[in-house]
């Protein structure tokens, strides 16, 4: 006899698991809408362990993209650090000289990584004027636009767009940079102490560290106003730099420590 009216139970279906980069992008998106996220909540939503979410938070915090909080994470505060447009109108003469001196180091046919900043934009302008044929990988839209009309080949990184900085950051940016090996990198920083350069802008420290790790010769472009200042996120130590291009040499505490670590100070004309 056939039995009717009884249905087989439906199998439980778990939500599809996201890749690591997708989870982290989702976390950043959520923090734009909510001030705080809890580990336990996201572990359930992503169908992963709480330890996996904790590692996601730790990695994003190391990149300066989130601030760790008890049981979760929150968005980093913007603080009082001036945006790119405001910085671009300060100490123009000094940064122009630094940019010209840095551009003179680049040889025909070289490959470069250039990060975002007011001084690296001046470097891009000087490099464009010199007409040096080279390949430039950058996360900065102004740097890319400055070089786009010249003989330089420009590769623009993907990533999360920061409007105040006209630049991209995040896991997609870091993954893209990891694909390349270059002859030089040119980076800026928010501050320079005897411990090395540091950064205040969200996500920039991780981009700078990635560029330093992929370059044979590593140059920091920084003006004297930033000597002794320390941003929230460390970029690297003295051993991570080959040269610092400056408008004047810093005092003995910074200069002595970095020089002892093998860093050369190059004075802009």
PDB file of C-alpha atoms in Angstrom:
ATOM      1  CA  UNK A   1       0.000   0.000   0.000  1.00  0.00           C
ATOM      2  CA  UNK A   2       1.349   3.366  -0.933  1.00  0.00           C
ATOM      3  CA  UNK A   3       1.662   5.872   1.842  1.00  0.00           C
ATOM      4  CA  UNK A   4       0.927   9.444   0.876  1.00  0.00           C
ATOM      5  CA  UNK A   5       1.146  12.777   2.616  1.00  0.00           C
ATOM      6  CA  UNK A   6       4.644  12.163   4.061  1.00  0.00           C
ATOM      7  CA  UNK A   7       7.479  14.260   2.633  1.00  0.00           C
ATOM      8  CA  UNK A   8      11.142  13.515   3.043  1.00  0.00           C
ATOM      9  CA  UNK A   9      12.912  16.148   5.132  1.00  0.00           C
ATOM     10  CA  UNK A  10      14.870  18.661   3.082  1.00  0.00           C
ATOM     11  CA  UNK A  11      18.612  18.596   3.670  1.00  0.00           C
ATOM     12  CA  UNK A  12      20.038  21.546   5.536  1.00  0.00           C
ATOM     13  CA  UNK A  13      21.838  23.909   3.186  1.00  0.00           C
ATOM     14  CA  UNK A  14      24.610  26.070   4.593  1.00  0.00           C
ATOM     15  CA  UNK A  15      25.394  29.398   2.968  1.00  0.00           C
ATOM     16  CA  UNK A  16      28.261  29.214   0.474  1.00  0.00           C
ATOM     17  CA  UNK A  17      31.613  30.061   1.976  1.00  0.00           C
ATOM     18  CA  UNK A  18      33.334  33.207   0.804  1.00  0.00           C
ATOM     19  CA  UNK A  19      36.986  33.429  -0.045  1.00  0.00           C
ATOM     20  CA  UNK A  20      39.271  35.233   2.391  1.00  0.00           C
ATOM     21  CA  UNK A  21      39.444  38.385   0.273  1.00  0.00           C
ATOM     22  CA  UNK A  22      35.649  38.391  -0.165  1.00  0.00           C
ATOM     23  CA  UNK A  23      35.067  38.072   3.592  1.00  0.00           C
ATOM     24  CA  UNK A  24      37.366  40.978   4.303  1.00  0.00           C
ATOM     25  CA  UNK A  25      35.742  43.171   1.682  1.00  0.00           C
ATOM     26  CA  UNK A  26      32.365  42.357   3.262  1.00  0.00           C
ATOM     27  CA  UNK A  27      33.709  43.347   6.685  1.00  0.00           C
ATOM     28  CA  UNK A  28      34.906  46.707   5.358  1.00  0.00           C
ATOM     29  CA  UNK A  29      31.557  47.288   3.653  1.00  0.00           C
ATOM     30  CA  UNK A  30      29.650  46.494   6.859  1.00  0.00           C
ATOM     31  CA  UNK A  31      31.794  48.922   8.861  1.00  0.00           C
ATOM     32  CA  UNK A  32      30.727  51.722   6.539  1.00  0.00           C
ATOM     33  CA  UNK A  33      27.157  51.109   7.681  1.00  0.00           C
ATOM     34  CA  UNK A  34      27.630  50.070  11.314  1.00  0.00           C
ATOM     35  CA  UNK A  35      30.039  51.358  13.985  1.00  0.00           C
ATOM     36  CA  UNK A  36      30.949  47.948  15.428  1.00  0.00           C
ATOM     37  CA  UNK A  37      30.989  44.307  14.287  1.00  0.00           C
ATOM     38  CA  UNK A  38      31.149  41.243  16.543  1.00  0.00           C
ATOM     39  CA  UNK A  39      33.237  38.154  15.789  1.00  0.00           C
ATOM     40  CA  UNK A  40      30.488  35.708  16.770  1.00  0.00           C
ATOM     41  CA  UNK A  41      27.923  37.368  14.507  1.00  0.00           C
ATOM     42  CA  UNK A  42      30.171  37.301  11.437  1.00  0.00           C
ATOM     43  CA  UNK A  43      31.310  33.726  12.084  1.00  0.00           C
ATOM     44  CA  UNK A  44      27.702  32.593  11.888  1.00  0.00           C
ATOM     45  CA  UNK A  45      26.957  34.690   8.830  1.00  0.00           C
ATOM     46  CA  UNK A  46      30.070  33.579   6.916  1.00  0.00           C
ATOM     47  CA  UNK A  47      29.749  29.938   8.101  1.00  0.00           C
ATOM     48  CA  UNK A  48      33.323  29.919   9.426  1.00  0.00           C
ATOM     49  CA  UNK A  49      34.924  29.597  12.838  1.00  0.00           C
ATOM     50  CA  UNK A  50      35.309  32.527  15.206  1.00  0.00           C
ATOM     51  CA  UNK A  51      39.090  32.048  14.913  1.00  0.00           C
ATOM     52  CA  UNK A  52      38.866  32.634  11.149  1.00  0.00           C
ATOM     53  CA  UNK A  53      37.001  35.921  11.661  1.00  0.00           C
ATOM     54  CA  UNK A  54      39.482  36.895  14.377  1.00  0.00           C
ATOM     55  CA  UNK A  55      42.325  36.385  11.878  1.00  0.00           C
ATOM     56  CA  UNK A  56      40.426  38.509   9.344  1.00  0.00           C
ATOM     57  CA  UNK A  57      40.084  41.318  11.901  1.00  0.00           C
ATOM     58  CA  UNK A  58      43.749  41.053  12.889  1.00  0.00           C
ATOM     59  CA  UNK A  59      44.893  41.220   9.267  1.00  0.00           C
ATOM     60  CA  UNK A  60      42.681  44.231   8.510  1.00  0.00           C
ATOM     61  CA  UNK A  61      43.905  45.936  11.684  1.00  0.00           C
ATOM     62  CA  UNK A  62      47.546  45.315  10.689  1.00  0.00           C
ATOM     63  CA  UNK A  63      46.755  47.004   7.366  1.00  0.00           C
ATOM     64  CA  UNK A  64      45.281  49.998   9.208  1.00  0.00           C
ATOM     65  CA  UNK A  65      41.808  49.354   7.781  1.00  0.00           C
ATOM     66  CA  UNK A  66      39.967  48.624  11.048  1.00  0.00           C
ATOM     67  CA  UNK A  67      40.474  49.155  14.759  1.00  0.00           C
ATOM     68  CA  UNK A  68      40.287  46.075  16.988  1.00  0.00           C
ATOM     69  CA  UNK A  69      37.769  46.193  19.821  1.00  0.00           C
ATOM     70  CA  UNK A  70      36.710  43.729  22.522  1.00  0.00           C
ATOM     71  CA  UNK A  71      34.972  40.851  20.780  1.00  0.00           C
ATOM     72  CA  UNK A  72      35.087  42.467  17.367  1.00  0.00           C
ATOM     73  CA  UNK A  73      36.251  45.489  15.387  1.00  0.00           C
ATOM     74  CA  UNK A  74      35.240  49.036  14.526  1.00  0.00           C
ATOM     75  CA  UNK A  75      36.020  51.465  11.736  1.00  0.00           C
ATOM     76  CA  UNK A  76      39.192  53.464  12.124  1.00  0.00           C
ATOM     77  CA  UNK A  77      38.720  57.157  12.888  1.00  0.00           C
ATOM     78  CA  UNK A  78      39.774  59.695  10.307  1.00  0.00           C
ATOM     79  CA  UNK A  79      41.548  61.771  12.944  1.00  0.00           C
ATOM     80  CA  UNK A  80      42.909  65.195  12.088  1.00  0.00           C
ATOM     81  CA  UNK A  81      45.438  64.195   9.447  1.00  0.00           C
ATOM     82  CA  UNK A  82      44.923  66.480   6.422  1.00  0.00           C
ATOM     83  CA  UNK A  83      43.685  65.017   3.158  1.00  0.00           C
ATOM     84  CA  UNK A  84      45.671  64.901  -0.069  1.00  0.00           C
ATOM     85  CA  UNK A  85      44.315  68.187  -1.435  1.00  0.00           C
ATOM     86  CA  UNK A  86      45.282  70.079   1.723  1.00  0.00           C
ATOM     87  CA  UNK A  87      48.753  68.489   1.833  1.00  0.00           C
ATOM     88  CA  UNK A  88      49.318  69.225  -1.864  1.00  0.00           C
ATOM     89  CA  UNK A  89      49.253  72.983  -1.172  1.00  0.00           C
ATOM     90  CA  UNK A  90      51.821  72.920   1.641  1.00  0.00           C
ATOM     91  CA  UNK A  91      55.636  73.114   1.253  1.00  0.00           C
ATOM     92  CA  UNK A  92      55.337  72.897  -2.526  1.00  0.00           C
ATOM     93  CA  UNK A  93      58.890  74.097  -3.204  1.00  0.00           C
ATOM     94  CA  UNK A  94      60.461  71.510  -0.928  1.00  0.00           C
ATOM     95  CA  UNK A  95      58.425  68.660  -2.382  1.00  0.00           C
ATOM     96  CA  UNK A  96      59.150  69.731  -5.946  1.00  0.00           C
ATOM     97  CA  UNK A  97      62.896  69.566  -5.237  1.00  0.00           C
ATOM     98  CA  UNK A  98      62.534  66.141  -3.629  1.00  0.00           C
ATOM     99  CA  UNK A  99      60.505  64.919  -6.600  1.00  0.00           C
ATOM    100  CA  UNK A 100      63.081  66.138  -9.116  1.00  0.00           C
ATOM    101  CA  UNK A 101      65.949  64.503  -7.213  1.00  0.00           C
ATOM    102  CA  UNK A 102      64.081  61.209  -6.986  1.00  0.00           C
ATOM    103  CA  UNK A 103      63.178  61.277 -10.687  1.00  0.00           C
ATOM    104  CA  UNK A 104      66.868  61.690 -11.558  1.00  0.00           C
ATOM    105  CA  UNK A 105      67.557  58.256 -10.015  1.00  0.00           C
ATOM    106  CA  UNK A 106      65.295  56.421 -12.458  1.00  0.00           C
ATOM    107  CA  UNK A 107      67.030  54.844 -15.447  1.00  0.00           C
ATOM    108  CA  UNK A 108      65.593  54.043 -18.882  1.00  0.00           C
ATOM    109  CA  UNK A 109      63.652  50.786 -18.962  1.00  0.00           C
ATOM    110  CA  UNK A 110      63.311  50.387 -15.195  1.00  0.00           C
ATOM    111  CA  UNK A 111      60.228  49.164 -13.367  1.00  0.00           C
ATOM    112  CA  UNK A 112      58.836  51.105 -10.397  1.00  0.00           C
ATOM    113  CA  UNK A 113      56.170  51.032  -7.723  1.00  0.00           C
ATOM    114  CA  UNK A 114      54.948  54.460  -6.595  1.00  0.00           C
ATOM    115  CA  UNK A 115      52.515  54.977  -3.745  1.00  0.00           C
ATOM    116  CA  UNK A 116      50.028  57.761  -3.132  1.00  0.00           C
ATOM    117  CA  UNK A 117      50.994  61.084  -1.592  1.00  0.00           C
ATOM    118  CA  UNK A 118      51.656  64.750  -2.218  1.00  0.00           C
ATOM    119  CA  UNK A 119      55.417  64.236  -2.632  1.00  0.00           C
ATOM    120  CA  UNK A 120      55.105  61.215  -4.908  1.00  0.00           C
ATOM    121  CA  UNK A 121      52.831  63.276  -7.169  1.00  0.00           C
ATOM    122  CA  UNK A 122      55.692  65.779  -7.513  1.00  0.00           C
ATOM    123  CA  UNK A 123      57.975  62.848  -8.331  1.00  0.00           C
ATOM    124  CA  UNK A 124      55.554  61.737 -11.068  1.00  0.00           C
ATOM    125  CA  UNK A 125      55.509  65.240 -12.555  1.00  0.00           C
ATOM    126  CA  UNK A 126      59.295  65.395 -12.606  1.00  0.00           C
ATOM    127  CA  UNK A 127      59.529  61.929 -14.151  1.00  0.00           C
ATOM    128  CA  UNK A 128      57.030  62.885 -16.853  1.00  0.00           C
ATOM    129  CA  UNK A 129      59.000  66.035 -17.680  1.00  0.00           C
ATOM    130  CA  UNK A 130      62.237  64.062 -17.965  1.00  0.00           C
ATOM    131  CA  UNK A 131      60.546  61.685 -20.417  1.00  0.00           C
ATOM    132  CA  UNK A 132      62.167  58.604 -18.910  1.00  0.00           C
ATOM    133  CA  UNK A 133      60.768  55.441 -20.477  1.00  0.00           C
ATOM    134  CA  UNK A 134      59.804  53.078 -17.655  1.00  0.00           C
ATOM    135  CA  UNK A 135      56.938  51.057 -16.197  1.00  0.00           C
ATOM    136  CA  UNK A 136      55.145  52.416 -13.136  1.00  0.00           C
ATOM    137  CA  UNK A 137      52.761  50.471 -10.893  1.00  0.00           C
ATOM    138  CA  UNK A 138      50.765  52.731  -8.582  1.00  0.00           C
ATOM    139  CA  UNK A 139      47.734  52.885  -6.300  1.00  0.00           C
ATOM    140  CA  UNK A 140      47.477  56.660  -6.839  1.00  0.00           C
ATOM    141  CA  UNK A 141      45.087  58.023  -9.440  1.00  0.00           C
ATOM    142  CA  UNK A 142      46.878  61.434  -9.627  1.00  0.00           C
ATOM    143  CA  UNK A 143      50.221  59.661 -10.179  1.00  0.00           C
ATOM    144  CA  UNK A 144      48.677  57.519 -12.924  1.00  0.00           C
ATOM    145  CA  UNK A 145      47.043  60.529 -14.607  1.00  0.00           C
ATOM    146  CA  UNK A 146      50.260  62.559 -14.431  1.00  0.00           C
ATOM    147  CA  UNK A 147      52.267  59.841 -16.171  1.00  0.00           C
ATOM    148  CA  UNK A 148      49.570  58.689 -18.597  1.00  0.00           C
ATOM    149  CA  UNK A 149      50.402  61.265 -21.297  1.00  0.00           C
ATOM    150  CA  UNK A 150      54.141  60.551 -21.288  1.00  0.00           C
ATOM    151  CA  UNK A 151      56.297  57.629 -22.454  1.00  0.00           C
ATOM    152  CA  UNK A 152      55.821  55.762 -19.185  1.00  0.00           C
ATOM    153  CA  UNK A 153      53.675  52.626 -19.098  1.00  0.00           C
ATOM    154  CA  UNK A 154      51.278  52.854 -16.149  1.00  0.00           C
ATOM    155  CA  UNK A 155      49.598  49.986 -14.291  1.00  0.00           C
ATOM    156  CA  UNK A 156      46.897  51.115 -11.849  1.00  0.00           C
ATOM    157  CA  UNK A 157      46.140  48.874  -8.881  1.00  0.00           C
ATOM    158  CA  UNK A 158      42.600  47.738  -8.081  1.00  0.00           C
ATOM    159  CA  UNK A 159      41.179  48.211  -4.613  1.00  0.00           C
ATOM    160  CA  UNK A 160      38.877  50.151  -2.303  1.00  0.00           C
ATOM    161  CA  UNK A 161      38.763  53.818  -3.324  1.00  0.00           C
ATOM    162  CA  UNK A 162      39.582  56.480  -0.727  1.00  0.00           C
ATOM    163  CA  UNK A 163      38.091  59.740  -2.069  1.00  0.00           C
ATOM    164  CA  UNK A 164      40.087  62.041   0.250  1.00  0.00           C
ATOM    165  CA  UNK A 165      43.327  60.477  -1.022  1.00  0.00           C
ATOM    166  CA  UNK A 166      42.409  59.742  -4.669  1.00  0.00           C
ATOM    167  CA  UNK A 167      43.947  56.321  -4.126  1.00  0.00           C
ATOM    168  CA  UNK A 168      43.032  52.674  -3.612  1.00  0.00           C
ATOM    169  CA  UNK A 169      43.872  50.356  -0.708  1.00  0.00           C
ATOM    170  CA  UNK A 170      42.816  46.980   0.629  1.00  0.00           C
ATOM    171  CA  UNK A 171      43.314  43.296  -0.026  1.00  0.00           C
ATOM    172  CA  UNK A 172      42.851  43.555  -3.805  1.00  0.00           C
ATOM    173  CA  UNK A 173      45.577  46.207  -3.929  1.00  0.00           C
ATOM    174  CA  UNK A 174      47.986  44.079  -1.900  1.00  0.00           C
ATOM    175  CA  UNK A 175      47.258  40.945  -3.939  1.00  0.00           C
ATOM    176  CA  UNK A 176      47.940  42.874  -7.158  1.00  0.00           C
ATOM    177  CA  UNK A 177      51.260  44.276  -5.917  1.00  0.00           C
ATOM    178  CA  UNK A 178      52.380  40.785  -4.893  1.00  0.00           C
ATOM    179  CA  UNK A 179      52.368  39.736  -8.569  1.00  0.00           C
ATOM    180  CA  UNK A 180      55.343  41.952  -9.496  1.00  0.00           C
ATOM    181  CA  UNK A 181      59.051  42.430  -8.855  1.00  0.00           C
ATOM    182  CA  UNK A 182      60.391  45.922  -9.610  1.00  0.00           C
ATOM    183  CA  UNK A 183      63.712  47.752  -9.753  1.00  0.00           C
ATOM    184  CA  UNK A 184      62.658  50.570  -7.427  1.00  0.00           C
ATOM    185  CA  UNK A 185      59.843  51.792  -5.237  1.00  0.00           C
ATOM    186  CA  UNK A 186      59.179  55.417  -4.348  1.00  0.00           C
ATOM    187  CA  UNK A 187      57.040  55.879  -1.236  1.00  0.00           C
ATOM    188  CA  UNK A 188      56.111  58.756   1.044  1.00  0.00           C
ATOM    189  CA  UNK A 189      55.160  58.718   4.730  1.00  0.00           C
ATOM    190  CA  UNK A 190      53.346  60.738   7.380  1.00  0.00           C
ATOM    191  CA  UNK A 191      56.357  60.752   9.675  1.00  0.00           C
ATOM    192  CA  UNK A 192      59.965  59.652  10.129  1.00  0.00           C
ATOM    193  CA  UNK A 193      61.681  58.777  13.409  1.00  0.00           C
ATOM    194  CA  UNK A 194      64.724  56.731  14.374  1.00  0.00           C
ATOM    195  CA  UNK A 195      62.429  53.665  14.179  1.00  0.00           C
ATOM    196  CA  UNK A 196      61.694  54.312  10.508  1.00  0.00           C
ATOM    197  CA  UNK A 197      58.732  55.724   8.531  1.00  0.00           C
ATOM    198  CA  UNK A 198      55.114  55.549   9.695  1.00  0.00           C
ATOM    199  CA  UNK A 199      51.732  56.346   8.198  1.00  0.00           C
ATOM    200  CA  UNK A 200      48.481  57.956   9.369  1.00  0.00           C
ATOM    201  CA  UNK A 201      46.187  57.353   6.376  1.00  0.00           C
ATOM    202  CA  UNK A 202      44.003  54.248   6.643  1.00  0.00           C
ATOM    203  CA  UNK A 203      45.398  51.355   4.656  1.00  0.00           C
ATOM    204  CA  UNK A 204      48.457  53.152   3.315  1.00  0.00           C
ATOM    205  CA  UNK A 205      51.019  51.451   5.577  1.00  0.00           C
ATOM    206  CA  UNK A 206      50.169  48.028   4.178  1.00  0.00           C
ATOM    207  CA  UNK A 207      50.549  49.278   0.593  1.00  0.00           C
ATOM    208  CA  UNK A 208      53.931  50.813   1.402  1.00  0.00           C
ATOM    209  CA  UNK A 209      55.120  47.622   3.103  1.00  0.00           C
ATOM    210  CA  UNK A 210      54.045  45.607   0.073  1.00  0.00           C
ATOM    211  CA  UNK A 211      55.962  47.912  -2.267  1.00  0.00           C
ATOM    212  CA  UNK A 212      59.079  47.785  -0.109  1.00  0.00           C
ATOM    213  CA  UNK A 213      58.912  43.999  -0.195  1.00  0.00           C
ATOM    214  CA  UNK A 214      58.786  43.800  -4.001  1.00  0.00           C
ATOM    215  CA  UNK A 215      61.499  46.355  -4.900  1.00  0.00           C
ATOM    216  CA  UNK A 216      65.252  45.859  -5.335  1.00  0.00           C
ATOM    217  CA  UNK A 217      65.955  49.502  -4.356  1.00  0.00           C
ATOM    218  CA  UNK A 218      63.711  51.253  -1.855  1.00  0.00           C
ATOM    219  CA  UNK A 219      63.435  55.038  -1.592  1.00  0.00           C
ATOM    220  CA  UNK A 220      61.518  57.169   0.911  1.00  0.00           C
ATOM    221  CA  UNK A 221      60.552  60.690  -0.245  1.00  0.00           C
ATOM    222  CA  UNK A 222      59.845  62.936   2.740  1.00  0.00           C
ATOM    223  CA  UNK A 223      60.190  66.602   3.674  1.00  0.00           C
ATOM    224  CA  UNK A 224      61.749  67.946   6.862  1.00  0.00           C
ATOM    225  CA  UNK A 225      58.412  68.947   8.408  1.00  0.00           C
ATOM    226  CA  UNK A 226      57.700  65.254   9.049  1.00  0.00           C
ATOM    227  CA  UNK A 227      60.911  64.526  10.955  1.00  0.00           C
ATOM    228  CA  UNK A 228      60.148  63.301  14.462  1.00  0.00           C
ATOM    229  CA  UNK A 229      56.462  62.687  13.704  1.00  0.00           C
ATOM    230  CA  UNK A 230      55.006  59.231  14.241  1.00  0.00           C
ATOM    231  CA  UNK A 231      51.861  57.964  12.503  1.00  0.00           C
ATOM    232  CA  UNK A 232      49.581  55.268  13.883  1.00  0.00           C
ATOM    233  CA  UNK A 233      50.891  52.488  11.614  1.00  0.00           C
ATOM    234  CA  UNK A 234      54.558  51.547  11.254  1.00  0.00           C
ATOM    235  CA  UNK A 235      55.735  51.146   7.666  1.00  0.00           C
ATOM    236  CA  UNK A 236      59.107  49.534   8.332  1.00  0.00           C
ATOM    237  CA  UNK A 237      62.437  49.838  10.082  1.00  0.00           C
ATOM    238  CA  UNK A 238      65.748  51.305   8.900  1.00  0.00           C
ATOM    239  CA  UNK A 239      66.660  47.989   7.290  1.00  0.00           C
ATOM    240  CA  UNK A 240      63.672  48.267   4.953  1.00  0.00           C
ATOM    241  CA  UNK A 241      65.032  51.391   3.199  1.00  0.00           C
ATOM    242  CA  UNK A 242      68.006  52.018   0.929  1.00  0.00           C
ATOM    243  CA  UNK A 243      67.734  55.804   0.798  1.00  0.00           C
ATOM    244  CA  UNK A 244      65.755  58.754   2.123  1.00  0.00           C
ATOM    245  CA  UNK A 245      65.416  61.699  -0.262  1.00  0.00           C
ATOM    246  CA  UNK A 246      64.969  64.911   1.752  1.00  0.00           C
ATOM    247  CA  UNK A 247      65.101  68.692   1.492  1.00  0.00           C
ATOM    248  CA  UNK A 248      67.436  68.768   4.525  1.00  0.00           C
ATOM    249  CA  UNK A 249      69.113  66.097   6.614  1.00  0.00           C
ATOM    250  CA  UNK A 250      67.392  65.365   9.956  1.00  0.00           C
ATOM    251  CA  UNK A 251      69.005  65.728  13.356  1.00  0.00           C
ATOM    252  CA  UNK A 252      71.608  63.304  14.701  1.00  0.00           C
ATOM    253  CA  UNK A 253      69.173  60.988  16.496  1.00  0.00           C
ATOM    254  CA  UNK A 254      67.229  60.112  13.345  1.00  0.00           C
ATOM    255  CA  UNK A 255      70.102  60.467  10.867  1.00  0.00           C
ATOM    256  CA  UNK A 256      72.570  58.550  13.044  1.00  0.00           C
ATOM    257  CA  UNK A 257      70.269  55.602  13.658  1.00  0.00           C
ATOM    258  CA  UNK A 258      69.146  55.274  10.049  1.00  0.00           C
ATOM    259  CA  UNK A 259      72.660  55.719   8.655  1.00  0.00           C
ATOM    260  CA  UNK A 260      73.926  53.021  11.003  1.00  0.00           C
ATOM    261  CA  UNK A 261      71.211  50.784   9.559  1.00  0.00           C
ATOM    262  CA  UNK A 262      72.588  51.292   6.047  1.00  0.00           C
ATOM    263  CA  UNK A 263      70.260  54.059   4.897  1.00  0.00           C
ATOM    264  CA  UNK A 264      71.675  56.789   2.638  1.00  0.00           C
ATOM    265  CA  UNK A 265      70.352  60.342   2.890  1.00  0.00           C
ATOM    266  CA  UNK A 266      70.112  62.039  -0.506  1.00  0.00           C
ATOM    267  CA  UNK A 267      69.746  65.802  -0.306  1.00  0.00           C
ATOM    268  CA  UNK A 268      67.504  67.440  -2.900  1.00  0.00           C
ATOM    269  CA  UNK A 269      69.058  70.380  -4.761  1.00  0.00           C
TER     270      UNK A 269
END
